[in-house]
Amino acid sequence: PDAITVGELAQRMAVRGAEVVKSLMKIGTMATINQTIDAETAELIVEEFGHKAKRVSESDVEEGLKGGPDREEELQPRAPVVTVMGHVDHGKTSLLDALRKTDVVGGEAGGITQHIGAYQVKLPSDNRITFIDTPGHAAFTEMRSRGATVTDIVILVVAADDSVMNQTVEAINHAKAAGVPIIVAINKCDKPDANPDRVRQELLNYGVIVEEMGGEDLAVEVSAINREGLDKLEEAILLQAEILELKANPDRPGEGSVIEAKLEKGRGPVATVLVQRGTLRQGDIFVAGSEWGRVRALINDRGEQVKEAGPSEPVEVLGLQGTPKAGDEFVVVENEQRAREISEFRQEQRRQKEIAASGRGSLEQMLSRI
Ligand code: GDP
Ligand code: MG
């Protein structure tokens, strides 16, 4: 820890390696880009470049980034976050579209118009459900691989005229590995050859035991096309949510996950985030993965600009400096300096990992950056 390569030092100061080599020569130290210099020498160089030297370790930078646990009395109920999974053509997209239309605000001006990767439905009962609407569910699998789970409940869509297929089994395995409860939506029940009993029977082989078969997993017969059974499906979601006792503290700096992110012409980097804890507000400074930003605007799934978003609310965020990845965690920080520090630290770590992974190619990589 008390030494650093010339190349690494140059990267941290965002200057060319050759400039650092030159600067070292001035103080009588001959070193190439891959050579290590001691901390004292590094500090001299850093000051030479007009920076303030600060030796940081991972724990320094990352510590306290995410706030501590909440007290029980700070927690308030939050909407369940639901992901729809299942075999291709079994009706995931159709079901998400149909569920989107059950939104009671939908009849009024606006309604859920934006495809931002997630949307929240308000039911006549005033309850809300958040649906993740990401193509291929990249976010879900990606996040799982990083150990983070945004989804509270998986809706497993199985077509009643086709039954359990290999992507059905994959979805079951994902959900079970993540410890997320499954609600089965037996779809296409309007079809003359629909056989919901066969679906329930076959699911037994994969450890999904629905109530009709003496188990505890919820299953609902639906038709996404005819918009039948959707209220029952939503009831089942709310019932499952009640069992899960989903709660979060809205009165703290916002934290959550990136659902989707892209660079848009004229808008810059745009990320859809799901707030999981606290409240994200306009003007907040935040870190998302190895990127940072200041919230310039928040836009909800109705295309409306909003001032803030609380737990389980999906919202589009403008104001990032770069484009984060789906599955990245975001967290609001105290100030810009902190945000920059974390972002630079993580970018540096990523570079180091890439260099380490590339093995013998590392020298060329180092040199190519000079
Ligand atoms: P995905 O691949 O799982 O997203 O499936 P889609 O939503 O794209 O649906 C695949 C096909 O099944 C489309 O032709 C839909 O119109 C049809 N489909 C979806 N839901 C239903 C349903 O409830 N009943 C019937 N009859 N067809 C459906
Ligand atoms: Mg689809």
mmCIF file of C-alpha atoms and ligand atoms in Angstrom:
data_model
loop_
_atom_site.group_PDB
_atom_site.id
_atom_site.type_symbol
_atom_site.label_atom_id
_atom_site.label_comp_id
_atom_site.label_asym_id
_atom_site.label_seq_id
_atom_site.Cartn_x
_atom_site.Cartn_y
_atom_site.Cartn_z
ATOM 1 C CA PRO A 1 0.000 0.000 0.000
ATOM 2 C CA ASP A 2 2.971 2.310 0.452
ATOM 3 C CA ALA A 3 3.935 2.077 -3.189
ATOM 4 C CA ILE A 4 2.292 2.824 -6.474
ATOM 5 C CA THR A 5 3.216 2.331 -10.104
ATOM 6 C CA VAL A 6 3.900 5.413 -12.158
ATOM 7 C CA GLY A 7 1.112 4.436 -14.516
ATOM 8 C CA GLU A 8 -1.402 4.084 -11.722
ATOM 9 C CA LEU A 9 -0.416 7.420 -10.245
ATOM 10 C CA ALA A 10 -0.840 9.083 -13.630
ATOM 11 C CA GLN A 11 -4.304 7.539 -13.992
ATOM 12 C CA ARG A 12 -5.396 8.716 -10.590
ATOM 13 C CA MET A 13 -4.388 12.248 -11.453
ATOM 14 C CA ALA A 14 -5.862 11.886 -14.933
ATOM 15 C CA VAL A 15 -2.603 12.963 -16.605
ATOM 16 C CA ARG A 16 -0.464 11.249 -19.210
ATOM 17 C CA GLY A 17 2.062 8.744 -17.920
ATOM 18 C CA ALA A 18 4.851 10.487 -19.801
ATOM 19 C CA GLU A 19 4.246 13.690 -17.846
ATOM 20 C CA VAL A 20 4.689 11.856 -14.577
ATOM 21 C CA VAL A 21 7.910 10.246 -15.858
ATOM 22 C CA LYS A 22 9.191 13.712 -16.820
ATOM 23 C CA SER A 23 8.209 15.150 -13.474
ATOM 24 C CA LEU A 24 10.010 12.324 -11.688
ATOM 25 C CA MET A 25 13.170 13.036 -13.686
ATOM 26 C CA LYS A 26 13.064 16.635 -12.475
ATOM 27 C CA ILE A 27 13.378 15.446 -8.885
ATOM 28 C CA GLY A 28 16.077 12.967 -9.843
ATOM 29 C CA THR A 29 14.062 9.765 -9.984
ATOM 30 C CA MET A 30 14.293 7.663 -13.114
ATOM 31 C CA ALA A 31 11.282 5.392 -13.449
ATOM 32 C CA THR A 32 9.315 3.901 -16.285
ATOM 33 C CA ILE A 33 5.581 3.642 -16.414
ATOM 34 C CA ASN A 34 5.465 0.155 -14.881
ATOM 35 C CA GLN A 35 7.909 0.838 -12.108
ATOM 36 C CA THR A 36 6.872 1.338 -8.560
ATOM 37 C CA ILE A 37 7.681 4.456 -6.599
ATOM 38 C CA ASP A 38 7.304 4.897 -2.866
ATOM 39 C CA ALA A 39 4.516 6.876 -1.260
ATOM 40 C CA GLU A 40 6.743 9.847 -0.332
ATOM 41 C CA THR A 41 7.927 10.282 -3.911
ATOM 42 C CA ALA A 42 4.370 9.874 -5.152
ATOM 43 C CA GLU A 43 3.217 12.588 -2.790
ATOM 44 C CA LEU A 44 5.848 14.991 -4.116
ATOM 45 C CA ILE A 45 4.669 14.344 -7.648
ATOM 46 C CA VAL A 46 1.037 14.728 -6.751
ATOM 47 C CA GLU A 47 1.764 18.133 -5.226
ATOM 48 C CA GLU A 48 3.845 19.050 -8.258
ATOM 49 C CA PHE A 49 0.675 18.555 -10.303
ATOM 50 C CA GLY A 50 -1.235 20.793 -7.956
ATOM 51 C CA HIS A 51 -3.268 18.056 -6.275
ATOM 52 C CA LYS A 52 -3.566 17.348 -2.632
ATOM 53 C CA ALA A 53 -2.232 13.923 -1.785
ATOM 54 C CA LYS A 54 -4.482 11.588 0.081
ATOM 55 C CA ARG A 55 -3.728 7.959 0.622
ATOM 56 C CA VAL A 56 -6.939 6.021 0.382
ATOM 57 C CA SER A 57 -7.839 2.439 0.848
ATOM 58 C CA GLU A 58 -11.027 0.740 -0.225
ATOM 59 C CA SER A 59 -12.479 0.913 3.247
ATOM 60 C CA ASP A 60 -11.841 4.684 3.409
ATOM 61 C CA VAL A 61 -13.640 5.367 0.177
ATOM 62 C CA GLU A 62 -16.518 2.956 0.432
ATOM 63 C CA GLU A 63 -17.094 3.161 4.152
ATOM 64 C CA GLY A 64 -20.358 4.602 5.303
ATOM 65 C CA LEU A 65 -21.458 5.056 1.721
ATOM 66 C CA LYS A 66 -24.669 3.232 2.294
ATOM 67 C CA GLY A 67 -26.266 4.265 5.529
ATOM 68 C CA GLY A 68 -26.728 1.951 8.459
ATOM 69 C CA PRO A 69 -29.828 -0.079 9.208
ATOM 70 C CA ASP A 70 -33.147 1.602 9.952
ATOM 71 C CA ARG A 71 -35.017 1.397 13.179
ATOM 72 C CA GLU A 72 -38.312 -0.479 13.109
ATOM 73 C CA GLU A 73 -40.360 2.688 13.743
ATOM 74 C CA GLU A 74 -38.771 4.408 10.728
ATOM 75 C CA LEU A 75 -40.043 1.756 8.337
ATOM 76 C CA GLN A 76 -43.134 2.255 6.226
ATOM 77 C CA PRO A 77 -44.924 -0.171 3.908
ATOM 78 C CA ARG A 78 -43.737 -0.035 0.307
ATOM 79 C CA ALA A 79 -45.120 -1.403 -2.954
ATOM 80 C CA PRO A 80 -43.973 -4.863 -4.071
ATOM 81 C CA VAL A 81 -41.535 -4.967 -6.984
ATOM 82 C CA VAL A 82 -42.493 -7.641 -9.489
ATOM 83 C CA THR A 83 -40.634 -9.203 -12.432
ATOM 84 C CA VAL A 84 -42.431 -11.231 -15.095
ATOM 85 C CA MET A 85 -40.520 -14.246 -16.371
ATOM 86 C CA GLY A 86 -41.269 -17.309 -18.468
ATOM 87 C CA HIS A 87 -40.757 -19.086 -21.765
ATOM 88 C CA VAL A 88 -40.657 -17.144 -25.010
ATOM 89 C CA ASP A 89 -44.118 -16.555 -26.541
ATOM 90 C CA HIS A 90 -45.940 -17.569 -23.368
ATOM 91 C CA GLY A 91 -47.166 -13.977 -23.081
ATOM 92 C CA LYS A 92 -44.811 -11.954 -20.830
ATOM 93 C CA THR A 93 -45.008 -8.808 -22.950
ATOM 94 C CA SER A 94 -48.771 -9.176 -23.440
ATOM 95 C CA LEU A 95 -49.286 -9.637 -19.719
ATOM 96 C CA LEU A 96 -47.147 -6.609 -18.813
ATOM 97 C CA ASP A 97 -49.119 -4.527 -21.324
ATOM 98 C CA ALA A 98 -52.412 -5.766 -19.912
ATOM 99 C CA LEU A 99 -51.330 -5.080 -16.329
ATOM 100 C CA ARG A 100 -50.172 -1.591 -17.312
ATOM 101 C CA LYS A 101 -53.736 -0.869 -18.446
ATOM 102 C CA THR A 102 -55.186 -1.789 -15.048
ATOM 103 C CA ASP A 103 -53.711 1.435 -13.686
ATOM 104 C CA VAL A 104 -56.587 3.566 -12.373
ATOM 105 C CA VAL A 105 -54.787 6.763 -13.248
ATOM 106 C CA GLY A 106 -54.473 5.417 -16.795
ATOM 107 C CA GLY A 107 -57.843 6.812 -17.844
ATOM 108 C CA GLU A 108 -56.831 10.342 -16.961
ATOM 109 C CA ALA A 109 -54.550 12.483 -19.024
ATOM 110 C CA GLY A 110 -51.206 10.782 -19.352
ATOM 111 C CA GLY A 111 -51.457 7.338 -17.861
ATOM 112 C CA ILE A 112 -48.447 5.064 -18.045
ATOM 113 C CA THR A 113 -47.029 6.178 -21.344
ATOM 114 C CA GLN A 114 -43.303 5.860 -21.019
ATOM 115 C CA HIS A 115 -41.359 2.666 -21.486
ATOM 116 C CA ILE A 116 -38.645 3.433 -18.999
ATOM 117 C CA GLY A 117 -37.936 -0.163 -17.967
ATOM 118 C CA ALA A 118 -40.317 -0.203 -15.033
ATOM 119 C CA TYR A 119 -43.734 1.165 -14.164
ATOM 120 C CA GLN A 120 -46.007 1.414 -11.176
ATOM 121 C CA VAL A 121 -49.697 0.568 -11.276
ATOM 122 C CA LYS A 122 -52.178 2.110 -8.878
ATOM 123 C CA LEU A 123 -55.112 -0.194 -8.132
ATOM 124 C CA PRO A 124 -58.683 0.884 -7.291
ATOM 125 C CA SER A 125 -57.900 -0.160 -3.705
ATOM 126 C CA ASP A 126 -55.165 2.509 -3.702
ATOM 127 C CA ASN A 127 -52.514 -0.220 -3.455
ATOM 128 C CA ARG A 128 -49.567 0.038 -5.791
ATOM 129 C CA ILE A 129 -47.483 -2.568 -7.598
ATOM 130 C CA THR A 130 -44.193 -1.891 -9.379
ATOM 131 C CA PHE A 131 -43.430 -3.976 -12.455
ATOM 132 C CA ILE A 132 -39.969 -4.341 -13.933
ATOM 133 C CA ASP A 133 -40.410 -4.199 -17.678
ATOM 134 C CA THR A 134 -36.930 -4.804 -19.025
ATOM 135 C CA PRO A 135 -36.459 -6.713 -22.269
ATOM 136 C CA GLY A 136 -34.886 -10.097 -21.648
ATOM 137 C CA HIS A 137 -34.876 -9.349 -17.939
ATOM 138 C CA ALA A 138 -31.210 -8.562 -18.246
ATOM 139 C CA ALA A 139 -31.436 -6.449 -15.147
ATOM 140 C CA PHE A 140 -32.818 -9.263 -13.065
ATOM 141 C CA THR A 141 -30.218 -11.841 -14.028
ATOM 142 C CA GLU A 142 -27.412 -9.277 -14.028
ATOM 143 C CA MET A 143 -28.324 -8.061 -10.580
ATOM 144 C CA ARG A 144 -28.568 -11.563 -9.277
ATOM 145 C CA SER A 145 -25.072 -12.293 -10.494
ATOM 146 C CA ARG A 146 -23.916 -9.339 -8.395
ATOM 147 C CA GLY A 147 -25.759 -10.569 -5.364
ATOM 148 C CA ALA A 148 -28.335 -7.823 -5.337
ATOM 149 C CA THR A 149 -31.996 -8.484 -5.801
ATOM 150 C CA VAL A 150 -34.467 -5.804 -6.743
ATOM 151 C CA THR A 151 -37.365 -8.153 -7.269
ATOM 152 C CA ASP A 152 -39.671 -9.087 -4.416
ATOM 153 C CA ILE A 153 -41.896 -11.431 -6.408
ATOM 154 C CA VAL A 154 -41.544 -13.308 -9.710
ATOM 155 C CA ILE A 155 -44.599 -13.777 -11.891
ATOM 156 C CA LEU A 156 -43.993 -16.993 -13.787
ATOM 157 C CA VAL A 157 -45.962 -16.923 -17.019
ATOM 158 C CA VAL A 158 -46.850 -20.369 -18.383
ATOM 159 C CA ALA A 159 -49.038 -20.744 -21.464
ATOM 160 C CA ALA A 160 -51.880 -23.142 -20.754
ATOM 161 C CA ASP A 161 -51.730 -24.513 -24.309
ATOM 162 C CA ASP A 162 -48.020 -25.299 -24.063
ATOM 163 C CA SER A 163 -47.095 -25.906 -20.390
ATOM 164 C CA VAL A 164 -43.629 -25.994 -18.811
ATOM 165 C CA MET A 165 -40.723 -25.354 -21.211
ATOM 166 C CA ASN A 166 -36.986 -24.915 -20.674
ATOM 167 C CA GLN A 167 -37.090 -21.149 -20.074
ATOM 168 C CA THR A 168 -39.882 -21.797 -17.581
ATOM 169 C CA VAL A 169 -37.511 -24.063 -15.690
ATOM 170 C CA GLU A 170 -34.703 -21.486 -15.927
ATOM 171 C CA ALA A 171 -36.986 -18.841 -14.466
ATOM 172 C CA ILE A 172 -37.967 -21.163 -11.612
ATOM 173 C CA ASN A 173 -34.287 -21.801 -10.877
ATOM 174 C CA HIS A 174 -33.453 -18.087 -10.908
ATOM 175 C CA ALA A 175 -36.286 -17.285 -8.554
ATOM 176 C CA LYS A 176 -35.442 -20.115 -6.183
ATOM 177 C CA ALA A 177 -31.733 -19.239 -6.155
ATOM 178 C CA ALA A 178 -32.618 -15.642 -5.298
ATOM 179 C CA GLY A 179 -35.103 -16.773 -2.664
ATOM 180 C CA VAL A 180 -37.892 -14.868 -4.390
ATOM 181 C CA PRO A 181 -41.437 -16.258 -4.188
ATOM 182 C CA ILE A 182 -43.164 -17.269 -7.421
ATOM 183 C CA ILE A 183 -46.734 -16.545 -8.430
ATOM 184 C CA VAL A 184 -47.778 -18.596 -11.447
ATOM 185 C CA ALA A 185 -49.803 -16.823 -14.122
ATOM 186 C CA ILE A 186 -51.342 -19.563 -16.235
ATOM 187 C CA ASN A 187 -51.862 -17.583 -19.425
ATOM 188 C CA LYS A 188 -53.815 -18.043 -22.657
ATOM 189 C CA CYS A 189 -56.717 -19.626 -20.767
ATOM 190 C CA ASP A 190 -59.004 -18.248 -23.507
ATOM 191 C CA LYS A 191 -57.605 -20.786 -25.987
ATOM 192 C CA PRO A 192 -59.762 -23.838 -26.753
ATOM 193 C CA ASP A 193 -56.826 -26.179 -26.146
ATOM 194 C CA ALA A 194 -55.855 -24.533 -22.856
ATOM 195 C CA ASN A 195 -55.140 -27.053 -20.116
ATOM 196 C CA PRO A 196 -54.359 -25.314 -16.807
ATOM 197 C CA ASP A 197 -54.438 -28.636 -14.935
ATOM 198 C CA ARG A 198 -51.519 -29.914 -16.979
ATOM 199 C CA VAL A 199 -49.540 -26.772 -16.091
ATOM 200 C CA ARG A 200 -50.191 -27.237 -12.364
ATOM 201 C CA GLN A 201 -49.278 -30.918 -12.652
ATOM 202 C CA GLU A 202 -46.029 -30.364 -14.561
ATOM 203 C CA LEU A 203 -44.879 -27.601 -12.203
ATOM 204 C CA LEU A 204 -44.793 -30.219 -9.428
ATOM 205 C CA ASN A 205 -41.710 -31.710 -11.094
ATOM 206 C CA TYR A 206 -39.841 -28.445 -10.520
ATOM 207 C CA GLY A 207 -40.776 -27.840 -6.927
ATOM 208 C CA VAL A 208 -43.540 -25.354 -7.630
ATOM 209 C CA ILE A 209 -46.515 -26.720 -5.733
ATOM 210 C CA VAL A 210 -49.598 -24.605 -6.187
ATOM 211 C CA GLU A 211 -52.494 -24.464 -3.743
ATOM 212 C CA GLU A 212 -54.712 -26.736 -5.849
ATOM 213 C CA MET A 213 -52.022 -29.403 -5.537
ATOM 214 C CA GLY A 214 -51.769 -29.032 -1.786
ATOM 215 C CA GLY A 215 -48.857 -26.602 -1.804
ATOM 216 C CA GLU A 216 -48.487 -22.938 -0.924
ATOM 217 C CA ASP A 217 -47.488 -21.377 -4.233
ATOM 218 C CA LEU A 218 -50.097 -19.051 -5.667
ATOM 219 C CA ALA A 219 -51.391 -19.617 -9.188
ATOM 220 C CA VAL A 220 -53.922 -17.626 -11.178
ATOM 221 C CA GLU A 221 -55.564 -18.412 -14.512
ATOM 222 C CA VAL A 222 -55.428 -15.437 -16.848
ATOM 223 C CA SER A 223 -55.815 -14.310 -20.419
ATOM 224 C CA ALA A 224 -53.549 -11.400 -21.240
ATOM 225 C CA ILE A 225 -55.288 -10.908 -24.573
ATOM 226 C CA ASN A 226 -58.826 -10.773 -23.142
ATOM 227 C CA ARG A 227 -57.570 -9.059 -19.981
ATOM 228 C CA GLU A 228 -59.174 -11.717 -17.796
ATOM 229 C CA GLY A 229 -57.999 -12.725 -14.345
ATOM 230 C CA LEU A 230 -55.766 -9.677 -13.963
ATOM 231 C CA ASP A 231 -57.516 -8.473 -10.814
ATOM 232 C CA LYS A 232 -57.033 -11.935 -9.273
ATOM 233 C CA LEU A 233 -53.378 -11.871 -10.245
ATOM 234 C CA GLU A 234 -52.957 -8.460 -8.634
ATOM 235 C CA GLU A 235 -54.749 -9.714 -5.523
ATOM 236 C CA ALA A 236 -52.323 -12.607 -5.348
ATOM 237 C CA ILE A 237 -49.387 -10.187 -5.648
ATOM 238 C CA LEU A 238 -50.729 -8.055 -2.804
ATOM 239 C CA LEU A 239 -51.352 -11.142 -0.686
ATOM 240 C CA GLN A 240 -47.786 -12.327 -1.240
ATOM 241 C CA ALA A 241 -46.512 -8.802 -0.514
ATOM 242 C CA GLU A 242 -48.385 -8.812 2.776
ATOM 243 C CA ILE A 243 -46.732 -12.078 3.744
ATOM 244 C CA LEU A 244 -43.330 -10.573 2.881
ATOM 245 C CA GLU A 245 -44.028 -7.469 5.030
ATOM 246 C CA LEU A 246 -42.255 -5.182 2.575
ATOM 247 C CA LYS A 247 -41.102 -2.004 4.260
ATOM 248 C CA ALA A 248 -38.565 0.767 3.779
ATOM 249 C CA ASN A 249 -37.566 4.040 5.403
ATOM 250 C CA PRO A 250 -38.439 6.908 3.047
ATOM 251 C CA ASP A 251 -36.786 9.567 5.246
ATOM 252 C CA ARG A 252 -33.152 9.098 4.352
ATOM 253 C CA PRO A 253 -30.912 9.706 1.334
ATOM 254 C CA GLY A 254 -32.012 7.663 -1.675
ATOM 255 C CA GLU A 255 -30.507 4.269 -2.491
ATOM 256 C CA GLY A 256 -31.461 1.729 -5.100
ATOM 257 C CA SER A 257 -30.554 0.025 -8.348
ATOM 258 C CA VAL A 258 -30.140 0.940 -11.981
ATOM 259 C CA ILE A 259 -32.720 -0.895 -14.093
ATOM 260 C CA GLU A 260 -31.642 0.438 -17.469
ATOM 261 C CA ALA A 261 -29.200 3.067 -18.676
ATOM 262 C CA LYS A 262 -28.361 4.506 -22.051
ATOM 263 C CA LEU A 263 -26.833 7.478 -23.723
ATOM 264 C CA GLU A 264 -29.555 9.484 -25.460
ATOM 265 C CA LYS A 265 -29.035 12.092 -28.093
ATOM 266 C CA GLY A 266 -29.776 15.512 -26.665
ATOM 267 C CA ARG A 267 -30.398 14.182 -23.167
ATOM 268 C CA GLY A 268 -27.058 12.676 -22.266
ATOM 269 C CA PRO A 269 -26.793 9.595 -20.069
ATOM 270 C CA VAL A 270 -30.257 8.536 -18.898
ATOM 271 C CA ALA A 271 -30.818 5.899 -16.239
ATOM 272 C CA THR A 272 -34.009 4.321 -15.006
ATOM 273 C CA VAL A 273 -33.536 3.610 -11.351
ATOM 274 C CA LEU A 274 -35.628 1.852 -8.788
ATOM 275 C CA VAL A 275 -35.507 3.556 -5.422
ATOM 276 C CA GLN A 276 -35.286 0.880 -2.734
ATOM 277 C CA ARG A 277 -34.615 2.935 0.350
ATOM 278 C CA GLY A 278 -34.920 6.621 1.182
ATOM 279 C CA THR A 279 -35.969 9.318 -1.253
ATOM 280 C CA LEU A 280 -34.191 10.509 -4.379
ATOM 281 C CA ARG A 281 -34.681 14.235 -5.063
ATOM 282 C CA GLN A 282 -33.969 16.732 -7.746
ATOM 283 C CA GLY A 283 -30.583 18.318 -7.050
ATOM 284 C CA ASP A 284 -29.242 15.262 -5.187
ATOM 285 C CA ILE A 285 -25.675 14.222 -5.876
ATOM 286 C CA PHE A 286 -25.283 10.504 -6.305
ATOM 287 C CA VAL A 287 -23.012 7.685 -7.364
ATOM 288 C CA ALA A 288 -24.261 4.898 -9.651
ATOM 289 C CA GLY A 289 -21.727 2.109 -10.060
ATOM 290 C CA SER A 290 -18.577 3.912 -11.135
ATOM 291 C CA GLU A 291 -20.444 6.950 -12.488
ATOM 292 C CA TRP A 292 -21.753 9.951 -10.618
ATOM 293 C CA GLY A 293 -24.117 12.801 -11.263
ATOM 294 C CA ARG A 294 -26.369 15.512 -9.929
ATOM 295 C CA VAL A 295 -30.081 14.900 -10.483
ATOM 296 C CA ARG A 296 -31.058 17.459 -13.098
ATOM 297 C CA ALA A 297 -34.521 16.013 -13.634
ATOM 298 C CA LEU A 298 -36.611 13.050 -12.517
ATOM 299 C CA ILE A 299 -39.245 11.714 -14.908
ATOM 300 C CA ASN A 300 -41.833 9.134 -13.944
ATOM 301 C CA ASP A 301 -43.484 6.410 -16.041
ATOM 302 C CA ARG A 302 -46.179 8.901 -17.128
ATOM 303 C CA GLY A 303 -43.583 11.147 -18.666
ATOM 304 C CA GLU A 304 -44.111 13.742 -15.942
ATOM 305 C CA GLN A 305 -41.292 15.584 -14.278
ATOM 306 C CA VAL A 306 -41.337 14.926 -10.540
ATOM 307 C CA LYS A 307 -39.423 16.427 -7.640
ATOM 308 C CA GLU A 308 -38.739 13.167 -5.824
ATOM 309 C CA ALA A 309 -39.142 9.389 -5.847
ATOM 310 C CA GLY A 310 -39.522 7.166 -2.788
ATOM 311 C CA PRO A 311 -39.161 3.431 -2.078
ATOM 312 C CA SER A 312 -40.346 1.068 -4.868
ATOM 313 C CA GLU A 313 -40.784 3.963 -7.272
ATOM 314 C CA PRO A 314 -39.134 3.703 -10.673
ATOM 315 C CA VAL A 315 -37.922 6.951 -12.144
ATOM 316 C CA GLU A 316 -35.801 8.170 -14.997
ATOM 317 C CA VAL A 317 -32.796 10.189 -13.896
ATOM 318 C CA LEU A 318 -31.066 12.882 -15.934
ATOM 319 C CA GLY A 319 -27.798 14.495 -14.933
ATOM 320 C CA LEU A 320 -25.285 11.647 -14.929
ATOM 321 C CA GLN A 321 -21.711 12.259 -16.055
ATOM 322 C CA GLY A 322 -21.456 8.823 -17.652
ATOM 323 C CA THR A 323 -23.641 5.805 -18.383
ATOM 324 C CA PRO A 324 -23.863 3.237 -15.568
ATOM 325 C CA LYS A 325 -24.761 -0.427 -16.098
ATOM 326 C CA ALA A 326 -28.014 -2.243 -15.436
ATOM 327 C CA GLY A 327 -27.709 -3.731 -11.995
ATOM 328 C CA ASP A 328 -25.427 -1.008 -10.635
ATOM 329 C CA GLU A 329 -26.381 0.303 -7.241
ATOM 330 C CA PHE A 330 -26.913 4.018 -6.787
ATOM 331 C CA VAL A 331 -26.616 5.990 -3.591
ATOM 332 C CA VAL A 332 -27.009 9.664 -2.756
ATOM 333 C CA VAL A 333 -23.884 11.219 -1.208
ATOM 334 C CA GLU A 334 -23.206 14.439 0.708
ATOM 335 C CA ASN A 335 -21.328 16.397 -1.923
ATOM 336 C CA GLU A 336 -19.727 16.442 -5.327
ATOM 337 C CA GLN A 337 -16.236 15.851 -3.991
ATOM 338 C CA ARG A 338 -17.318 12.608 -2.352
ATOM 339 C CA ALA A 339 -19.135 11.549 -5.512
ATOM 340 C CA ARG A 340 -16.070 12.190 -7.673
ATOM 341 C CA GLU A 341 -13.819 10.401 -5.224
ATOM 342 C CA ILE A 342 -15.949 7.260 -5.203
ATOM 343 C CA SER A 343 -16.470 7.301 -8.936
ATOM 344 C CA GLU A 344 -12.738 7.732 -9.647
ATOM 345 C CA PHE A 345 -11.856 5.071 -7.123
ATOM 346 C CA ARG A 346 -14.250 2.570 -8.692
ATOM 347 C CA GLN A 347 -13.149 3.373 -12.226
ATOM 348 C CA GLU A 348 -9.572 2.851 -11.156
ATOM 349 C CA GLN A 349 -10.466 -0.453 -9.528
ATOM 350 C CA ARG A 350 -12.207 -1.560 -12.677
ATOM 351 C CA ARG A 351 -9.175 -0.652 -14.773
ATOM 352 C CA GLN A 352 -6.918 -2.571 -12.413
ATOM 353 C CA LYS A 353 -9.174 -5.592 -12.662
ATOM 354 C CA GLU A 354 -9.190 -5.385 -16.435
ATOM 355 C CA ILE A 355 -5.415 -5.145 -16.500
ATOM 356 C CA ALA A 356 -5.064 -8.060 -14.112
ATOM 357 C CA ALA A 357 -7.507 -10.093 -16.186
ATOM 358 C CA SER A 358 -5.659 -9.400 -19.396
ATOM 359 C CA GLY A 359 -2.494 -10.931 -17.941
ATOM 360 C CA ARG A 360 0.480 -10.599 -20.254
ATOM 361 C CA GLY A 361 -1.254 -7.950 -22.252
ATOM 362 C CA SER A 362 -0.932 -5.556 -19.362
ATOM 363 C CA LEU A 363 2.333 -3.955 -20.409
ATOM 364 C CA GLU A 364 0.994 -3.067 -23.821
ATOM 365 C CA GLN A 365 -2.157 -1.753 -22.232
ATOM 366 C CA MET A 366 -0.184 0.434 -19.878
ATOM 367 C CA LEU A 367 2.015 1.713 -22.652
ATOM 368 C CA SER A 368 -0.886 2.344 -24.963
ATOM 369 C CA ARG A 369 -2.267 4.811 -22.485
ATOM 370 C CA ILE A 370 0.847 6.935 -22.311
HETATM 371 P P1 GDP B 1 -43.484 -13.216 -24.725
HETATM 372 O O1 GDP B 1 -42.505 -13.747 -25.729
HETATM 373 O O2 GDP B 1 -43.545 -14.088 -23.524
HETATM 374 O O3 GDP B 1 -43.297 -11.776 -24.401
HETATM 375 O O4 GDP B 1 -44.939 -13.382 -25.397
HETATM 376 P P2 GDP B 1 -45.850 -12.298 -26.120
HETATM 377 O O5 GDP B 1 -46.536 -11.428 -25.145
HETATM 378 O O6 GDP B 1 -45.069 -11.641 -27.178
HETATM 379 O O7 GDP B 1 -46.970 -13.246 -26.737
HETATM 380 C C1 GDP B 1 -46.662 -14.249 -27.684
HETATM 381 C C2 GDP B 1 -47.874 -14.537 -28.525
HETATM 382 O O8 GDP B 1 -48.918 -15.073 -27.719
HETATM 383 C C3 GDP B 1 -48.451 -13.285 -29.203
HETATM 384 O O9 GDP B 1 -48.882 -13.634 -30.499
HETATM 385 C C4 GDP B 1 -49.625 -12.933 -28.309
HETATM 386 O O10 GDP B 1 -50.633 -12.280 -29.014
HETATM 387 C C5 GDP B 1 -50.100 -14.291 -27.852
HETATM 388 N N1 GDP B 1 -50.745 -14.229 -26.534
HETATM 389 C C6 GDP B 1 -50.252 -13.653 -25.400
HETATM 390 N N2 GDP B 1 -51.129 -13.762 -24.402
HETATM 391 C C7 GDP B 1 -52.209 -14.418 -24.894
HETATM 392 C C8 GDP B 1 -53.463 -14.837 -24.329
HETATM 393 O O11 GDP B 1 -53.771 -14.620 -23.170
HETATM 394 N N3 GDP B 1 -54.299 -15.510 -25.166
HETATM 395 C C9 GDP B 1 -54.004 -15.779 -26.459
HETATM 396 N N4 GDP B 1 -54.900 -16.439 -27.177
HETATM 397 N N5 GDP B 1 -52.842 -15.381 -27.012
HETATM 398 C C10 GDP B 1 -51.956 -14.714 -26.251
HETATM 399 MG MG MG B 2 -41.776 -10.448 -24.996
#
